Amino acid sequence: MTSSPTPDALLGPADVRELAAALGVRPTKQRGQNFVIDANTVRRIVRTAQVRPDDVVVEVGPGLGSLTLALLEAADRVTAVEIDDVLAGALPATITARMPERADRFALVHSDAMHVTELPGPAPTALVANLPYNVAVPVLLHMLETFPTIERTLVMVQAEVADRLAAPPGSKVYGVPSVKANWYAEVKRAGAIGRNVFWPAPNVDSGLVSLVRRSEPLTTTASRREVFAVVDAAFAQRRKTLRAALSGWAGSAAAAEEALVAAGVSPQARGESLTVEEFARIAEHKAGRHQEKEPA
């Protein structure tokens, strides 16, 4: 068993500012960079994520390494995906200096997370990340799609995005992110994070979202792409009834109505009232018709 890391291995406010100054790093709005400067917060995130000693954790956007170090304390290994050249270059040295006994458990992938299709080492079992606000949803969905071995996810995102991801059907903020996240996982809000734990302090609140992958994938004959096409069409004009909103997707309003009725959904309903299962049933109708037309 490895010796437990020293208590001061995690980064505090002075450490974060010193590291940033040494690297000439100024957090940029363009990349949504807000560095966590509070050790209690990163430990809380790791606890809330229920990181286990046998977990292989992937972290997106590690920044200066605040959360990375806390994850290394708890997991078997951590792979961090960082797009920023300077931050990616500095992170391995930070890990080695502050947690030398765990340095061989750490891997860095210097890349845009949206382009990552494979990771070094064993397959990841968990995703834990403080996601940059401007790309949070696409990155989250890309990682869930690309790495089916990720069972548990905990992401810190803008509070508004957290609400949207965890919203149930019928809620005002239920939309494309809610349905697509639900395709992969059971989604729920897992706490709030104050502004003062970040440097610089953002002008928005943050929230934690927990996603536990469905033990059985959704039962449907439609593909993920077909289902997501219906979801995108339904919310592109969210004020319209589904009969009208899906007319472009189906080819006509009459064809949309036929698909809706076949799926047991009222043509007068709106997208925000439908579950992911209902979207899948609508997609199946069109997929089924295509199959019928194909020669045997």
XYZ file of C-alpha atoms in Angstrom:
296
model
C 0.000 0.000 0.000
C 1.337 3.446 -0.888
C 1.995 5.929 1.890
C -0.736 8.513 2.145
C 0.110 11.832 0.489
C 1.302 14.687 2.664
C -1.522 16.980 3.819
C -0.068 20.005 2.001
C 0.140 18.228 -1.367
C -3.002 20.041 -2.583
C -2.870 23.554 -3.987
C -4.027 26.516 -1.911
C -4.692 30.104 -3.095
C -1.042 31.189 -2.739
C 0.217 28.046 -4.562
C -2.168 28.621 -7.484
C -1.151 32.262 -7.876
C 2.556 31.413 -7.569
C 2.312 28.679 -10.191
C 0.370 30.934 -12.534
C 2.881 33.769 -12.077
C 5.847 31.444 -12.691
C 4.225 30.206 -15.904
C 3.071 33.662 -16.997
C -0.490 32.303 -17.064
C -3.403 34.675 -16.996
C -6.765 32.885 -16.957
C -8.576 33.655 -20.215
C -12.303 34.125 -20.710
C -11.991 32.628 -24.177
C -11.180 29.230 -22.651
C -13.497 29.722 -19.680
C -10.567 29.351 -17.294
C -11.331 29.747 -13.601
C -8.870 27.910 -11.360
C -10.067 26.303 -8.128
C -7.986 27.630 -5.225
C -9.659 25.820 -2.334
C -8.407 22.376 -1.246
C -11.629 21.613 0.669
C -13.670 22.151 -2.495
C -11.628 19.734 -4.609
C -11.770 17.111 -1.860
C -15.537 17.597 -1.673
C -15.792 17.102 -5.457
C -13.802 13.849 -5.213
C -16.040 12.634 -2.350
C -19.220 13.581 -4.203
C -17.905 11.772 -7.305
C -17.475 8.657 -5.113
C -14.016 8.067 -6.537
C -12.788 4.620 -5.459
C -9.229 3.299 -5.019
C -9.597 1.125 -8.145
C -10.978 3.910 -10.379
C -9.286 5.093 -13.555
C -10.374 8.715 -13.720
C -10.268 10.976 -16.761
C -10.205 14.709 -16.059
C -10.858 17.336 -18.733
C -9.304 20.789 -18.322
C -7.031 20.183 -15.305
C -5.589 23.712 -15.445
C -2.879 24.080 -12.798
C -3.742 20.726 -11.195
C -5.882 21.540 -8.117
C -8.478 18.825 -8.782
C -5.911 16.502 -10.395
C -3.961 16.198 -7.139
C -7.112 15.469 -5.127
C -8.121 12.806 -7.671
C -4.658 11.205 -7.500
C -5.036 10.916 -3.721
C -8.188 8.827 -4.146
C -8.065 6.961 -7.497
C -5.864 4.220 -8.919
C -4.807 6.460 -11.788
C -5.711 9.755 -13.444
C -5.490 10.837 -17.073
C -5.833 14.576 -17.643
C -6.790 16.092 -21.009
C -5.505 19.654 -21.417
C -5.679 21.841 -24.544
C -3.546 24.744 -23.285
C 0.145 24.424 -24.269
C 1.591 26.107 -21.181
C -0.680 24.333 -18.692
C -0.120 20.941 -20.357
C 3.622 21.503 -20.282
C 3.690 22.366 -16.566
C 1.267 19.840 -15.078
C 3.528 16.728 -14.954
C 6.180 18.712 -13.030
C 3.556 19.951 -10.545
C 2.382 16.386 -9.933
C 5.947 15.121 -9.485
C 6.850 17.942 -7.100
C 3.736 17.726 -4.921
C 2.850 14.029 -5.048
C 5.982 12.136 -6.138
C 4.700 8.812 -4.805
C 1.716 8.974 -7.223
C 3.445 10.498 -10.258
C 3.617 7.152 -12.077
C -0.192 6.942 -11.763
C -0.668 10.105 -13.818
C -0.879 10.533 -17.595
C -1.341 13.692 -19.629
C -3.052 13.975 -23.009
C -2.255 17.331 -24.628
C -5.286 17.780 -26.863
C -8.684 19.343 -27.373
C -11.090 17.028 -25.507
C -13.499 17.194 -28.461
C -10.858 15.437 -30.614
C -9.888 12.741 -28.100
C -10.913 9.276 -29.262
C -8.556 7.148 -27.163
C -6.715 7.430 -23.881
C -3.466 5.823 -22.675
C -3.557 3.002 -20.125
C -6.606 1.147 -18.797
C -10.091 2.218 -19.888
C -11.537 5.061 -17.773
C -14.228 4.193 -15.217
C -15.031 7.748 -14.101
C -15.007 11.282 -15.482
C -14.490 14.126 -13.003
C -13.932 17.640 -14.309
C -14.326 21.352 -13.778
C -15.529 21.971 -17.330
C -14.959 25.309 -19.063
C -18.370 26.955 -19.238
C -18.372 27.619 -22.975
C -17.841 23.980 -24.040
C -19.254 22.025 -21.088
C -22.178 20.256 -22.810
C -20.444 19.220 -26.085
C -17.387 17.942 -24.168
C -19.516 15.991 -21.701
C -21.600 14.332 -24.448
C -18.490 13.580 -26.540
C -16.763 11.848 -23.602
C -19.847 9.782 -22.707
C -20.251 8.686 -26.322
C -16.551 7.952 -26.930
C -15.799 6.118 -23.674
C -18.638 3.710 -22.800
C -16.593 2.350 -19.870
C -17.149 5.612 -17.945
C -19.724 4.532 -15.353
C -19.796 7.606 -13.121
C -19.370 11.252 -14.033
C -19.276 14.345 -11.868
C -18.823 17.674 -13.591
C -18.686 21.192 -12.256
C -20.417 23.552 -14.671
C -22.177 26.913 -14.659
C -25.268 26.651 -12.402
C -27.576 27.367 -15.332
C -26.006 24.512 -17.358
C -26.275 22.200 -14.340
C -29.998 23.004 -14.081
C -30.453 22.318 -17.772
C -28.607 18.997 -17.737
C -30.564 17.713 -14.731
C -33.986 19.112 -15.716
C -36.913 16.655 -15.914
C -39.447 16.665 -18.799
C -41.973 19.472 -18.375
C -39.464 21.829 -16.773
C -38.921 25.253 -18.381
C -35.187 24.590 -18.775
C -35.587 21.025 -20.096
C -34.036 20.913 -23.551
C -31.469 19.306 -25.846
C -28.741 18.860 -23.162
C -31.251 17.278 -20.734
C -32.497 14.704 -23.263
C -29.083 13.822 -24.690
C -27.472 13.425 -21.257
C -30.411 11.233 -20.266
C -29.762 8.980 -23.271
C -26.555 7.873 -21.525
C -27.213 8.288 -17.840
C -29.342 9.020 -14.808
C -28.657 12.712 -14.244
C -29.068 14.770 -11.075
C -27.847 17.957 -9.429
C -25.218 17.086 -6.819
C -24.574 20.410 -5.097
C -23.663 24.056 -5.554
C -20.224 25.680 -5.587
C -19.646 29.281 -4.494
C -17.759 31.842 -6.549
C -15.040 32.539 -3.977
C -13.328 29.147 -4.437
C -12.159 30.212 -7.901
C -9.474 32.538 -9.176
C -10.508 34.702 -10.820
C -13.967 34.603 -9.201
C -16.493 34.061 -12.019
C -19.581 36.270 -12.234
C -21.822 33.190 -12.279
C -22.525 30.445 -9.772
C -21.424 26.869 -10.398
C -23.153 23.553 -9.825
C -22.185 19.897 -9.636
C -23.957 17.381 -11.856
C -23.790 13.640 -11.295
C -24.338 11.256 -14.211
C -24.530 7.523 -13.546
C -24.493 5.541 -16.776
C -27.568 3.453 -17.460
C -26.798 -0.178 -16.586
C -28.799 -1.181 -19.671
C -28.727 1.090 -22.738
C -32.070 2.489 -23.859
C -34.060 -0.196 -25.659
C -34.732 1.091 -29.163
C -34.254 0.014 -32.752
C -33.305 3.607 -33.710
C -29.658 4.630 -33.587
C -28.371 7.358 -31.281
C -27.901 9.617 -34.309
C -31.519 9.085 -35.420
C -32.863 9.817 -31.946
C -30.686 12.922 -31.534
C -31.890 14.219 -34.934
C -35.479 14.169 -33.605
C -34.401 15.902 -30.380
C -32.560 18.645 -32.295
C -35.554 19.210 -34.591
C -38.046 19.298 -31.710
C -36.158 21.977 -29.790
C -35.006 24.052 -32.777
C -38.479 25.604 -32.687
C -39.516 24.838 -29.142
C -42.621 27.041 -29.175
C -44.149 25.078 -32.023
C -46.149 21.896 -31.623
C -44.236 18.758 -32.522
C -46.367 18.336 -35.650
C -44.963 21.641 -36.925
C -41.473 21.415 -35.385
C -40.817 17.940 -36.838
C -42.236 18.626 -40.305
C -38.777 19.336 -41.770
C -37.324 16.214 -40.143
C -40.210 13.990 -41.320
C -40.613 15.550 -44.767
C -44.019 17.129 -44.113
C -46.374 18.012 -41.263
C -48.574 15.040 -42.193
C -45.598 12.640 -42.031
C -44.602 14.158 -38.682
C -48.134 13.607 -37.364
C -48.058 9.998 -38.559
C -44.735 9.356 -36.750
C -46.031 11.014 -33.569
C -49.305 9.096 -33.509
C -47.438 5.831 -34.180
C -45.190 6.638 -31.203
C -48.175 7.353 -28.962
C -47.308 11.058 -28.712
C -49.827 13.857 -29.221
C -49.007 15.887 -32.372
C -49.999 18.969 -30.323
C -47.375 18.260 -27.639
C -44.146 20.242 -27.419
C -40.610 18.892 -27.142
C -40.170 19.897 -23.508
C -42.847 17.448 -22.363
C -41.234 14.327 -23.888
C -38.937 11.775 -22.278
C -35.904 10.409 -24.110
C -37.821 7.130 -24.521
C -40.615 8.966 -26.383
C -38.101 10.678 -28.669
C -36.660 7.221 -29.412
C -40.124 5.869 -30.328
C -40.653 8.753 -32.774
C -37.244 8.087 -34.353
C -38.067 4.367 -34.661
C -41.091 5.111 -36.828
C -38.987 6.870 -39.472
C -36.163 4.311 -39.188
C -38.727 1.521 -39.616
C -40.181 3.104 -42.766
C -36.690 3.362 -44.280
C -36.090 -0.313 -43.564
C -39.388 -1.277 -45.237
C -38.438 0.606 -48.408
C -35.083 -1.104 -48.765
C -35.131 -4.104 -51.132
C -34.696 -7.462 -49.424
